[in-house]
Coordinates of C-alpha atoms and ligand atoms in Angstrom, one line a residue:
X25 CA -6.9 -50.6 27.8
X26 CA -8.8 -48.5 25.0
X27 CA -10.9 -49.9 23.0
X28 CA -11.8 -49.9 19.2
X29 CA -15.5 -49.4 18.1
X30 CA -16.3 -51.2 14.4
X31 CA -19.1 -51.2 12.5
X32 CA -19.5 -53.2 9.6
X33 CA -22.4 -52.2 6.9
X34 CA -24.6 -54.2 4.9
X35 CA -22.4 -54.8 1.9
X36 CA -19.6 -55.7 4.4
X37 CA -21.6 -59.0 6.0
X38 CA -23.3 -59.8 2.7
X39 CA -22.3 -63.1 2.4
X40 CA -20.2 -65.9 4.0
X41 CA -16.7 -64.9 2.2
X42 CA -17.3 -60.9 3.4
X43 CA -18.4 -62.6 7.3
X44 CA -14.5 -64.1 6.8
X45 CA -12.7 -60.6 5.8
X46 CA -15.3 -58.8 9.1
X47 CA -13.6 -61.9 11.3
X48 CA -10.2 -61.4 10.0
X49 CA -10.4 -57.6 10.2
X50 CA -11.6 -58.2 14.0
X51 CA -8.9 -60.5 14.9
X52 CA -5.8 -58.6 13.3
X53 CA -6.7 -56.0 16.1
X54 CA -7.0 -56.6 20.0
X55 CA -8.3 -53.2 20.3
X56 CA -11.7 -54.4 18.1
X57 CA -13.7 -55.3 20.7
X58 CA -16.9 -53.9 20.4
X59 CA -18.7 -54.7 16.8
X60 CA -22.2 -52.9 15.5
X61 CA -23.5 -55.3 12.4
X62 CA -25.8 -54.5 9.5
X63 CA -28.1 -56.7 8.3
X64 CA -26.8 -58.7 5.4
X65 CA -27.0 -55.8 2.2
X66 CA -26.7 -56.7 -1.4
X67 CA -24.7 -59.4 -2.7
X68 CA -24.7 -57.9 -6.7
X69 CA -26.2 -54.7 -7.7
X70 CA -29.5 -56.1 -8.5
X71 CA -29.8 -58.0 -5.0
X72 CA -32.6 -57.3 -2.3
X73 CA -31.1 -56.2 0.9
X74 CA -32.8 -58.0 4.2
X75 CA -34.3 -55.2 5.6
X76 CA -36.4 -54.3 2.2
X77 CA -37.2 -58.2 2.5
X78 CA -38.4 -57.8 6.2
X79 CA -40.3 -54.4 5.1
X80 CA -41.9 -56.3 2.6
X81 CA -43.3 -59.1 4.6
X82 CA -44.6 -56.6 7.5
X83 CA -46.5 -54.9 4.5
X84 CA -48.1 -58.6 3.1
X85 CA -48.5 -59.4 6.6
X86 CA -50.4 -55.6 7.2
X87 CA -52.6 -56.3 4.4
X88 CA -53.5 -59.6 5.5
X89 CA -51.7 -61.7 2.9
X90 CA -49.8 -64.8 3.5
X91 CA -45.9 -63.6 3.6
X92 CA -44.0 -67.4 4.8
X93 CA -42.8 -67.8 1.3
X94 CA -40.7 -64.0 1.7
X95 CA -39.8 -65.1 5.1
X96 CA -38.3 -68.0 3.9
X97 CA -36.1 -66.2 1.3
X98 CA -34.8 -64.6 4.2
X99 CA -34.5 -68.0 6.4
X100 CA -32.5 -69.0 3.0
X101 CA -29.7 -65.7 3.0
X102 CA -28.9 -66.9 7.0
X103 CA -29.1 -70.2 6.5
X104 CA -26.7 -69.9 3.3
X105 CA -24.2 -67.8 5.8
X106 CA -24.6 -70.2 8.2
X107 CA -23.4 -73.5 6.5
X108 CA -20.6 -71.9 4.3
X109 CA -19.0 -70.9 7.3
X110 CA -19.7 -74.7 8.2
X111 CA -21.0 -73.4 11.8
X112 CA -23.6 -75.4 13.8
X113 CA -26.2 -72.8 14.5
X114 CA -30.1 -72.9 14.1
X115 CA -32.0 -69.7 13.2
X116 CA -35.6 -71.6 13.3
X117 CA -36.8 -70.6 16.8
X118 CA -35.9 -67.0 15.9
X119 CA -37.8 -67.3 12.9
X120 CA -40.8 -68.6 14.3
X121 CA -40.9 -65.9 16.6
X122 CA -40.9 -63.2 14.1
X123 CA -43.8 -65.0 11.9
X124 CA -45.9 -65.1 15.4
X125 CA -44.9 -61.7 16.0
X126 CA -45.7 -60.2 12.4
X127 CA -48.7 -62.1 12.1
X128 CA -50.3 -60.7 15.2
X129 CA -49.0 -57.4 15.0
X130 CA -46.9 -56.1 11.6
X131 CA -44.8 -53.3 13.0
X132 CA -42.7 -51.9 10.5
X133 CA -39.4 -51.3 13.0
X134 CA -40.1 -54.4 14.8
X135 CA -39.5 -56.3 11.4
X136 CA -36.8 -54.2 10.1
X137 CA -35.1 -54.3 13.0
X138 CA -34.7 -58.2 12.8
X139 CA -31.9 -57.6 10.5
X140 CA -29.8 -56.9 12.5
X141 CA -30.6 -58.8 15.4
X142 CA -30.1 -61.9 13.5
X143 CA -26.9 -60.7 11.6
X144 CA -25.4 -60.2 15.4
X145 CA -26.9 -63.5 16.4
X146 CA -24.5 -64.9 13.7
X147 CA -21.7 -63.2 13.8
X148 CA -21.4 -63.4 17.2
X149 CA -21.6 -67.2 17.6
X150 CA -19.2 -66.9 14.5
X151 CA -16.4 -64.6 16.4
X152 CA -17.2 -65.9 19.9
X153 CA -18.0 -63.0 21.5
X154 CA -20.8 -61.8 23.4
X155 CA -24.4 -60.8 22.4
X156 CA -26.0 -57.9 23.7
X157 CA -29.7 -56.7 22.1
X158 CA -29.7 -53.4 21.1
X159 CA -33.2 -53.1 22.5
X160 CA -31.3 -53.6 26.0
X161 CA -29.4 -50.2 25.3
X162 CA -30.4 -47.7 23.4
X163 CA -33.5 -46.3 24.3
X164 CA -36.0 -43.6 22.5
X165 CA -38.7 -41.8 23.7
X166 CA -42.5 -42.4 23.0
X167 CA -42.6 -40.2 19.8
X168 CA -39.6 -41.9 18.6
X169 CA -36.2 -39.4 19.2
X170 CA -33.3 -41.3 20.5
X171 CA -32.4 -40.5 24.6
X172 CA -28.8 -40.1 24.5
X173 CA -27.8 -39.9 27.9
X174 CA -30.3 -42.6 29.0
X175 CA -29.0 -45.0 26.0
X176 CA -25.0 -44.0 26.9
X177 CA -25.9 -44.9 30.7
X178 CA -27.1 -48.2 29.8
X179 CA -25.1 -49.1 27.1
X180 CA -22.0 -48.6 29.4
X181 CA -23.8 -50.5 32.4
X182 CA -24.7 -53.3 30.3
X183 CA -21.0 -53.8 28.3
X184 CA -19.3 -53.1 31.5
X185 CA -17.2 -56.0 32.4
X186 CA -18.0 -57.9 29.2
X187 CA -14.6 -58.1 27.6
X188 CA -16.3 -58.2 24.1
X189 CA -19.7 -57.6 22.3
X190 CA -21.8 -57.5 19.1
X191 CA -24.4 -55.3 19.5
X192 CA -26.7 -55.1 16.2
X193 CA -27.2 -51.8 14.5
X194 CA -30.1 -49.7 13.4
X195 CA -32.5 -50.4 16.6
X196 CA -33.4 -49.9 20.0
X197 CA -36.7 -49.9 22.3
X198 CA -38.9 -47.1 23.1
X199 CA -39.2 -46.2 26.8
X200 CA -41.9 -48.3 26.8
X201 CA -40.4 -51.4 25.5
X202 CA -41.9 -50.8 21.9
X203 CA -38.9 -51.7 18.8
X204 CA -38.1 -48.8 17.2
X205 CA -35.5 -48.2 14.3
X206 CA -33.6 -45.1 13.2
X207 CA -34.2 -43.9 9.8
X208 CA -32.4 -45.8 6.9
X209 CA -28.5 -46.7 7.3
X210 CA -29.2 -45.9 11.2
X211 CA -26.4 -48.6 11.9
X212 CA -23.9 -45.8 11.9
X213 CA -25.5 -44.2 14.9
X214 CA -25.7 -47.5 17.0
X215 CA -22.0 -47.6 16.4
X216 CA -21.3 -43.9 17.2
X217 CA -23.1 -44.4 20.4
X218 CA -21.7 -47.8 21.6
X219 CA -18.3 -45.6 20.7
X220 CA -19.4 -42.7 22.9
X221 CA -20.6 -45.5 25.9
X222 CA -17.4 -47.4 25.5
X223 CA -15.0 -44.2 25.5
X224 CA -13.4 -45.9 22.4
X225 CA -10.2 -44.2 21.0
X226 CA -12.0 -44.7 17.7
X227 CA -15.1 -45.7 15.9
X228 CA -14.1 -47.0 12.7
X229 CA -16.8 -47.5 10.3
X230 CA -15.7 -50.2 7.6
X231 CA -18.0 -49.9 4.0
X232 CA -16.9 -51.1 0.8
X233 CA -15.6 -47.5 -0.6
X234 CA -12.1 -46.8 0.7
X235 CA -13.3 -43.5 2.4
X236 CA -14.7 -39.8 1.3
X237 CA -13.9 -38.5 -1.7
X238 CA -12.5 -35.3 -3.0
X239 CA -15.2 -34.9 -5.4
X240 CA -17.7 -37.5 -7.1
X241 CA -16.4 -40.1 -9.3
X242 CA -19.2 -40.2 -11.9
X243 CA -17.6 -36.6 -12.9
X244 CA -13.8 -36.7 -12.1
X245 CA -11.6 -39.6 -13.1
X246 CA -10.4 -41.7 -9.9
X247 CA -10.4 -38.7 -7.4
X248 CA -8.2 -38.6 -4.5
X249 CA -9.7 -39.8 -1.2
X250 CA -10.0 -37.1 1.6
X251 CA -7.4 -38.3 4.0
X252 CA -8.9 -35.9 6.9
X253 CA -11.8 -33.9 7.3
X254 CA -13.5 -32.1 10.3
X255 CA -17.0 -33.0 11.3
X256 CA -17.5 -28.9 10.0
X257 CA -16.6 -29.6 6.3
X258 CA -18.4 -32.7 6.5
X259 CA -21.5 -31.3 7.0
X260 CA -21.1 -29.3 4.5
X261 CA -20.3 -31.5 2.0
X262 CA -23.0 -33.7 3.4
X263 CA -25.9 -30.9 2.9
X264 CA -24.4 -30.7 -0.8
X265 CA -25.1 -34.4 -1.3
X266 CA -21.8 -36.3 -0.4
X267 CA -22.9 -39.4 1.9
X268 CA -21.2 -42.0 3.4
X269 CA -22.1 -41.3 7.1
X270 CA -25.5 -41.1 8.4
X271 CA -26.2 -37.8 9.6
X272 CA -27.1 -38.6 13.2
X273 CA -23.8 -40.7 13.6
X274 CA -21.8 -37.8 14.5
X275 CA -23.1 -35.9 17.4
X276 CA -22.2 -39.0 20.1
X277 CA -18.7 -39.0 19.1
X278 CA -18.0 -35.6 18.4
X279 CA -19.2 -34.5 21.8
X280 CA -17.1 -37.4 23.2
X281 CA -14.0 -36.4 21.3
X282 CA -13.8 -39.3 19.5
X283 CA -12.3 -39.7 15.6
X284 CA -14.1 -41.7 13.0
X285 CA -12.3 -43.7 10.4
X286 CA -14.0 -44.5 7.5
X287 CA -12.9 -47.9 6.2
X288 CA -13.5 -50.3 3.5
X289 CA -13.9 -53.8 4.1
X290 CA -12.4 -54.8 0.9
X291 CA -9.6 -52.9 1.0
X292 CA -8.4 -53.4 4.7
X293 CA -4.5 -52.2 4.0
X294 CA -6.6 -48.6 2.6
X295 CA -5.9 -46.0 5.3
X296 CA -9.6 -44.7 4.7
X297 CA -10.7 -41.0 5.8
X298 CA -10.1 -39.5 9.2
X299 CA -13.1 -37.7 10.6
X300 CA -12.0 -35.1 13.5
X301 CA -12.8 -32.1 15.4
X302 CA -10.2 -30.5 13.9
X303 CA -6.6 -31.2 12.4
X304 CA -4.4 -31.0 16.0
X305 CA -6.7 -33.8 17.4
X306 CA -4.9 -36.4 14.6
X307 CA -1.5 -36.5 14.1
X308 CA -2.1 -38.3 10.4
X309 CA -1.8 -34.8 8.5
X310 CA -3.4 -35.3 4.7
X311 CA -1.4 -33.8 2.2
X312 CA -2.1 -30.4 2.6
X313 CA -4.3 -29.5 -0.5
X314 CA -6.0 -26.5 -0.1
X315 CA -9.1 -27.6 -0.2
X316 CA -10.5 -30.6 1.0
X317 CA -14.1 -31.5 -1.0
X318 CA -16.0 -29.9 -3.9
X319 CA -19.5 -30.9 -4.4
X320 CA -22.1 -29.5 -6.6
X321 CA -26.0 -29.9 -6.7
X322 CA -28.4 -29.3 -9.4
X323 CA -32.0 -28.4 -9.4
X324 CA -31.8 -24.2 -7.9
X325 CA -33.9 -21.3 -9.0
X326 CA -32.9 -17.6 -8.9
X327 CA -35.6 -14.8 -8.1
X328 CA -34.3 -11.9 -9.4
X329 CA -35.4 -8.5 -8.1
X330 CA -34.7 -4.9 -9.4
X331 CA -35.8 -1.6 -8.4
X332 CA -34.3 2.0 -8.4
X333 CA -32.9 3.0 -5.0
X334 CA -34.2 -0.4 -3.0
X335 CA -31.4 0.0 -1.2
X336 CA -32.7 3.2 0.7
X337 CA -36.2 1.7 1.6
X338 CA -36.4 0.5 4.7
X339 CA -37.7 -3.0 5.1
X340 CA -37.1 -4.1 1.9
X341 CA -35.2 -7.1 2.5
X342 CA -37.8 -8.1 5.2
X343 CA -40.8 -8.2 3.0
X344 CA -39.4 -10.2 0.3
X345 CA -38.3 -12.6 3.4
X346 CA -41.8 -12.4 4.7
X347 CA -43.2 -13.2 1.5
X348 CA -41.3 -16.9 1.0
X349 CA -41.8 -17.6 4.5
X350 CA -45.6 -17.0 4.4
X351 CA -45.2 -19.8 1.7
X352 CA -43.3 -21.9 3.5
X353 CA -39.9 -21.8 1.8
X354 CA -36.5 -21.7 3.0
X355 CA -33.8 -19.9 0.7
X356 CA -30.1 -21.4 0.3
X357 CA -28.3 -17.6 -0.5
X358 CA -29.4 -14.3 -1.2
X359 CA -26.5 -12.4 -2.6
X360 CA -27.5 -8.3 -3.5
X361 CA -26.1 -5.1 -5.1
X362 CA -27.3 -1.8 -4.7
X363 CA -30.8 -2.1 -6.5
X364 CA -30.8 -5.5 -7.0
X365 CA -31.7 -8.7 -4.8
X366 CA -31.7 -12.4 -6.1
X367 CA -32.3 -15.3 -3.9
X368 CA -31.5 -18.8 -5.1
X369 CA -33.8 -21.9 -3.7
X370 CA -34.8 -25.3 -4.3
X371 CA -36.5 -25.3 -7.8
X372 CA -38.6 -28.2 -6.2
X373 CA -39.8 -26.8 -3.6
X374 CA -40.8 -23.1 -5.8
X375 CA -42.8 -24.8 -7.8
X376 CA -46.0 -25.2 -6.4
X377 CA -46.2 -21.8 -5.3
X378 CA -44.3 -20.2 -8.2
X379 CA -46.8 -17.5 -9.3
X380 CA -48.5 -17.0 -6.2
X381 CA -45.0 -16.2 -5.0
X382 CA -44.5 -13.9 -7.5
X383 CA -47.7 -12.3 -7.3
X384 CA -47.3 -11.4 -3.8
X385 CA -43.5 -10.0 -3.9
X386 CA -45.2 -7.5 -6.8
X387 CA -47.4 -6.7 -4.4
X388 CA -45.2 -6.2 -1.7
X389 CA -42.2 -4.4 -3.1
X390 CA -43.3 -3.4 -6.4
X391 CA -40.2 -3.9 -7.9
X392 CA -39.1 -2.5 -11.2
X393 CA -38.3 -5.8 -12.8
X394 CA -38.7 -9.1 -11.6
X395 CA -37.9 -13.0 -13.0
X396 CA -37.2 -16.1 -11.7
X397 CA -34.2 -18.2 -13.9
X398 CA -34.3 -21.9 -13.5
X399 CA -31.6 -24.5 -14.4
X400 CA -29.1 -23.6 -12.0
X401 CA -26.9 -25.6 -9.7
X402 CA -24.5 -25.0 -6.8
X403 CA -20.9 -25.8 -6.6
X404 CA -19.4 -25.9 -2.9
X405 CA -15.7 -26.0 -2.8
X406 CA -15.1 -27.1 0.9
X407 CA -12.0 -26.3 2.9
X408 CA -10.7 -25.5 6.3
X409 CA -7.2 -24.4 5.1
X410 CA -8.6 -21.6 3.1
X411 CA -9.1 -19.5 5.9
X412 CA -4.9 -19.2 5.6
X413 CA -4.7 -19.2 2.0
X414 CA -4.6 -16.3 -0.1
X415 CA -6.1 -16.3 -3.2
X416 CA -8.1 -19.2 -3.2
X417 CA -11.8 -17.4 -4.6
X418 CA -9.4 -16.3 -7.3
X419 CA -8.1 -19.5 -8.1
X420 CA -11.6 -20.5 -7.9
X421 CA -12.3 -18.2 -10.8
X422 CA -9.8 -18.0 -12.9
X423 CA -10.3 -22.1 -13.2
X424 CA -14.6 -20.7 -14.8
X425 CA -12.8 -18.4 -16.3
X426 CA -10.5 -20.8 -18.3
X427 CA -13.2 -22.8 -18.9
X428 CA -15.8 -20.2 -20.3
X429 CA -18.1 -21.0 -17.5
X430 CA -20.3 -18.2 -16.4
X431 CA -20.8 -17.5 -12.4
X432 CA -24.1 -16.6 -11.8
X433 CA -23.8 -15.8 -8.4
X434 CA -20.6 -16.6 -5.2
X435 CA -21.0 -16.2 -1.5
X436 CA -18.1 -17.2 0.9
X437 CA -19.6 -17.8 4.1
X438 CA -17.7 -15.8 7.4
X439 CA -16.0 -19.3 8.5
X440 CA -14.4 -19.5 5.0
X441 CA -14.6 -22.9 5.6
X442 CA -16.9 -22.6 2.0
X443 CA -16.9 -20.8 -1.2
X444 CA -19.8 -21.0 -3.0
X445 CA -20.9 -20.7 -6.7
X446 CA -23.6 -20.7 -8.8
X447 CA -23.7 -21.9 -12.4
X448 CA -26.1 -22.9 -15.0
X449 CA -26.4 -26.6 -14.2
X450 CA -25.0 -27.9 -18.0
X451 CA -21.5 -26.2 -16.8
X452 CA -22.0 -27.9 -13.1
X453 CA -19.6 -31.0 -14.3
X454 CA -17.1 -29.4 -15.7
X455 CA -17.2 -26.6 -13.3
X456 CA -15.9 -29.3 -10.9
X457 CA -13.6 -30.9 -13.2
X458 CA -11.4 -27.7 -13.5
X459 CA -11.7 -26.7 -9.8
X460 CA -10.1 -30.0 -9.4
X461 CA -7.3 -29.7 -11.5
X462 CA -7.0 -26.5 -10.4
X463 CA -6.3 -27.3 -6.4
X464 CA -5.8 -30.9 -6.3
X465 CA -3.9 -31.5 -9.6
X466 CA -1.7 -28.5 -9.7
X467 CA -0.5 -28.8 -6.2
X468 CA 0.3 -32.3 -6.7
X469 CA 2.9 -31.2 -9.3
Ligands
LIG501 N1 -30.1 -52.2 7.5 C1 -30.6 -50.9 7.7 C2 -30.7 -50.3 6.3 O1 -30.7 -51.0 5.3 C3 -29.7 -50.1 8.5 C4 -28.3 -50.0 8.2 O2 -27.8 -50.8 7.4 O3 -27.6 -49.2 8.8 O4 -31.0 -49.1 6.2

């Protein structure tokens, strides 16, 4: 029999009523056998989430300070779980442990990580399936990067046999038995991996959003949700800003061949977004837009260069290179014309160096003119399908065009999984809005 992978985030074991929708979720499916928990998350918008409440009580406990009245605001969020679900289950010799523990040594991934290990404790107990400690499977070397093979051979050792499990997010134990966490929302790797170590059919990650969506909805009214996407277009969209996913969740299944579904815990009947290699792994086809995300991110600066024939001096583009790496930076695109170069970067990461920067590329090129314009953003309209599509970049801009929004600058990578454009950050909204009528709108009609 195959076997389903889920992992339920914070917001998705937040209280007693969401542990009933995780249960119910669990039991409407024989397949769901394996389950990575978060620690609970927040309840309202201006809640605490546990692990900031453990952080904070390793960094009273660091500092010497008395921390048992945080720890029992903790104590209180299980204990509340707990009884509404009317279970008989006692957290107190857990607790003391972790008091003892922080109070001689306040490691910060050690009390982060007991979360989770509590949240699995309870759910657990409350689905009646097996516990496993994370520390028990996934394993990281001494300087902290996770051991994939390692954790994948003991994580399959360990659940082999066991007809069901819990095994808390977010943590594991260094090679030599130290706690260690992954960085923040790290629950989403746990899960990928027990995915990878279970040879699941599919890791589905249930949240409280119903999926990806086509573009963010702070700009665009109620945008579609991506049905599909490949793990490609999702990293590009990710590196533009979109995140659901933590990064490092998709390398175990990918390699594996294994889909993620995004799902959202308060929406169960919501078919969610389909993460795949690429569209013949899934037979669930989306509905064929064109493209598949836009995304747009402020905060870019453009170095303009200009000088008469730089095209015929050899080593041009290298010492303008050499310059910004000699400073440490790293450019995002450097479109050119014949006696012109302008490279666009992080307007963040310029500015400490700004005029040193600029100093040295006078020095170096001697350029006829050179400036640096700030204020602009960059709009990524993601799609695998317009590798077949004709006409898309025109589409593209025809929809600034409409609009009166200027392009300062377009690059379509070789993949043309991408098309890239750069406008002055006030038109980045509606920049967005148009190219969203223009693909997703129109096609509809
Ligand atoms: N609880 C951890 C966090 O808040 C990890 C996770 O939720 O995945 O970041």
């Amino acid at each position: 029999m195959s076997y389903k992978v889920v992992k339920f985030g914070g917001s998705s074991l937040a209280d007693a009523n969401q542990f009933r929708k995780v249960a119910a979720i669990i039991k409407s499916d024989d397949k769901r056998r394996f389950v990575v928990p978060s620690a609970p998350g927040k309840r309202f918008s201006d809640d605490i989430k546990v692990t900031d409440m453990l952080y904070k009580c390793c960094e009273l406990a660091g500092s010497g300070v008395d921390f048992s009245d945080d720890l029992q605001l903790i104590k209180n969020r299980y204990n509340g779980i707990i009884s509404e679900l009317g279970m008989d289950m006692s957290l107190d010799e857990e607790f003391d442990t972790i008091e003892r523990e922080l109070k001689a040594r306040p490691a910060k991934d050690y009390a982060a990580s007991r979360g989770e290990f509590l949240n699995g404790k309870v759910l657990a107990r409350f689905l009646g399936f097996n516990f496993v400690d994370a520390a028990d499977v996934i394993v990281f070397n001494t300087k902290g990067s996770l051991l994939l093979e390692e954790t994948v051979k003991a994580a399959r050792e360990r659940l082999k046999g066991l007809e069901n499990a819990v095994i808390p997010g977010f943590y594991g134990r260094t090679t030599e038995g130290v706690i260690k966490t992954f960085s923040r929302g790290g629950s989403d790797v746990t899960g990928s991996i027990i995915a990878n170590a279970v040879r699941a059919e599919i890791y589905e990650n249930w949240t409280d959003v119903s999926g990806f969506l086509v573009a963010d909805p702070r700009i665009v009214d109620k945008p579609d949700v991506i049905e599909t996407i490949t793990y490609r277009e999702l990293r590009e969209l990710a590196y533009m800003g979109a995140s659901v996913l933590h990064e490092d969740a998709i390398f175990p299944v990918r390699s594996a061949g294994i889909p993620i579904n995004i799902r959202n815990t308060n929406a169960p009947e919501d078919a969610g977004t389909m993460i795949v290699s690429n569209d013949h792994d899934f037979s669930r086809e989306s509905l064929g837009h064109t493209i598949t995300g836009i995304a747009g991110k402020k905060g870019f600066s453009s170095i303009n260069i200009e000088k008469a024939m730089m095209n015929n001096e050899h080593g041009f583009g290298m010492k303008v290179l050499k310059v910004l790496y000699d400073n440490g930076l790293s450019f995002e695109h450097m479109p050119s014309g014949i006696d012109t170069m302008s490279i666009t970067l992080e307007t963040a990461r310029l500015e400490p160096v700004r005029d040193k920067v600029i100093a040295e590329l006078r020095r170096e090129v001697e350029p006829d003119h050179i400036d640096v314009e700030d204020g602009l953003a960059i709009l990524a309209v993601v799609g695998r399908r317009m590798k077949n599509t004709r006409g898309t970049v025109a589409r593209v801009f025809a929809a600034m065009a409409h609009a009166r929004i200027n392009v300062k600058l377009i690059d379509q990578g070789s993949s043309e999984l991408n098309v890239i454009i750069g406008v002055s950050e006030n038109d980045l909204p509606e920049a967005i809005r148009r190219i969203y009528d223009m693909f997703i709108n129109s096609e509809k009609q």
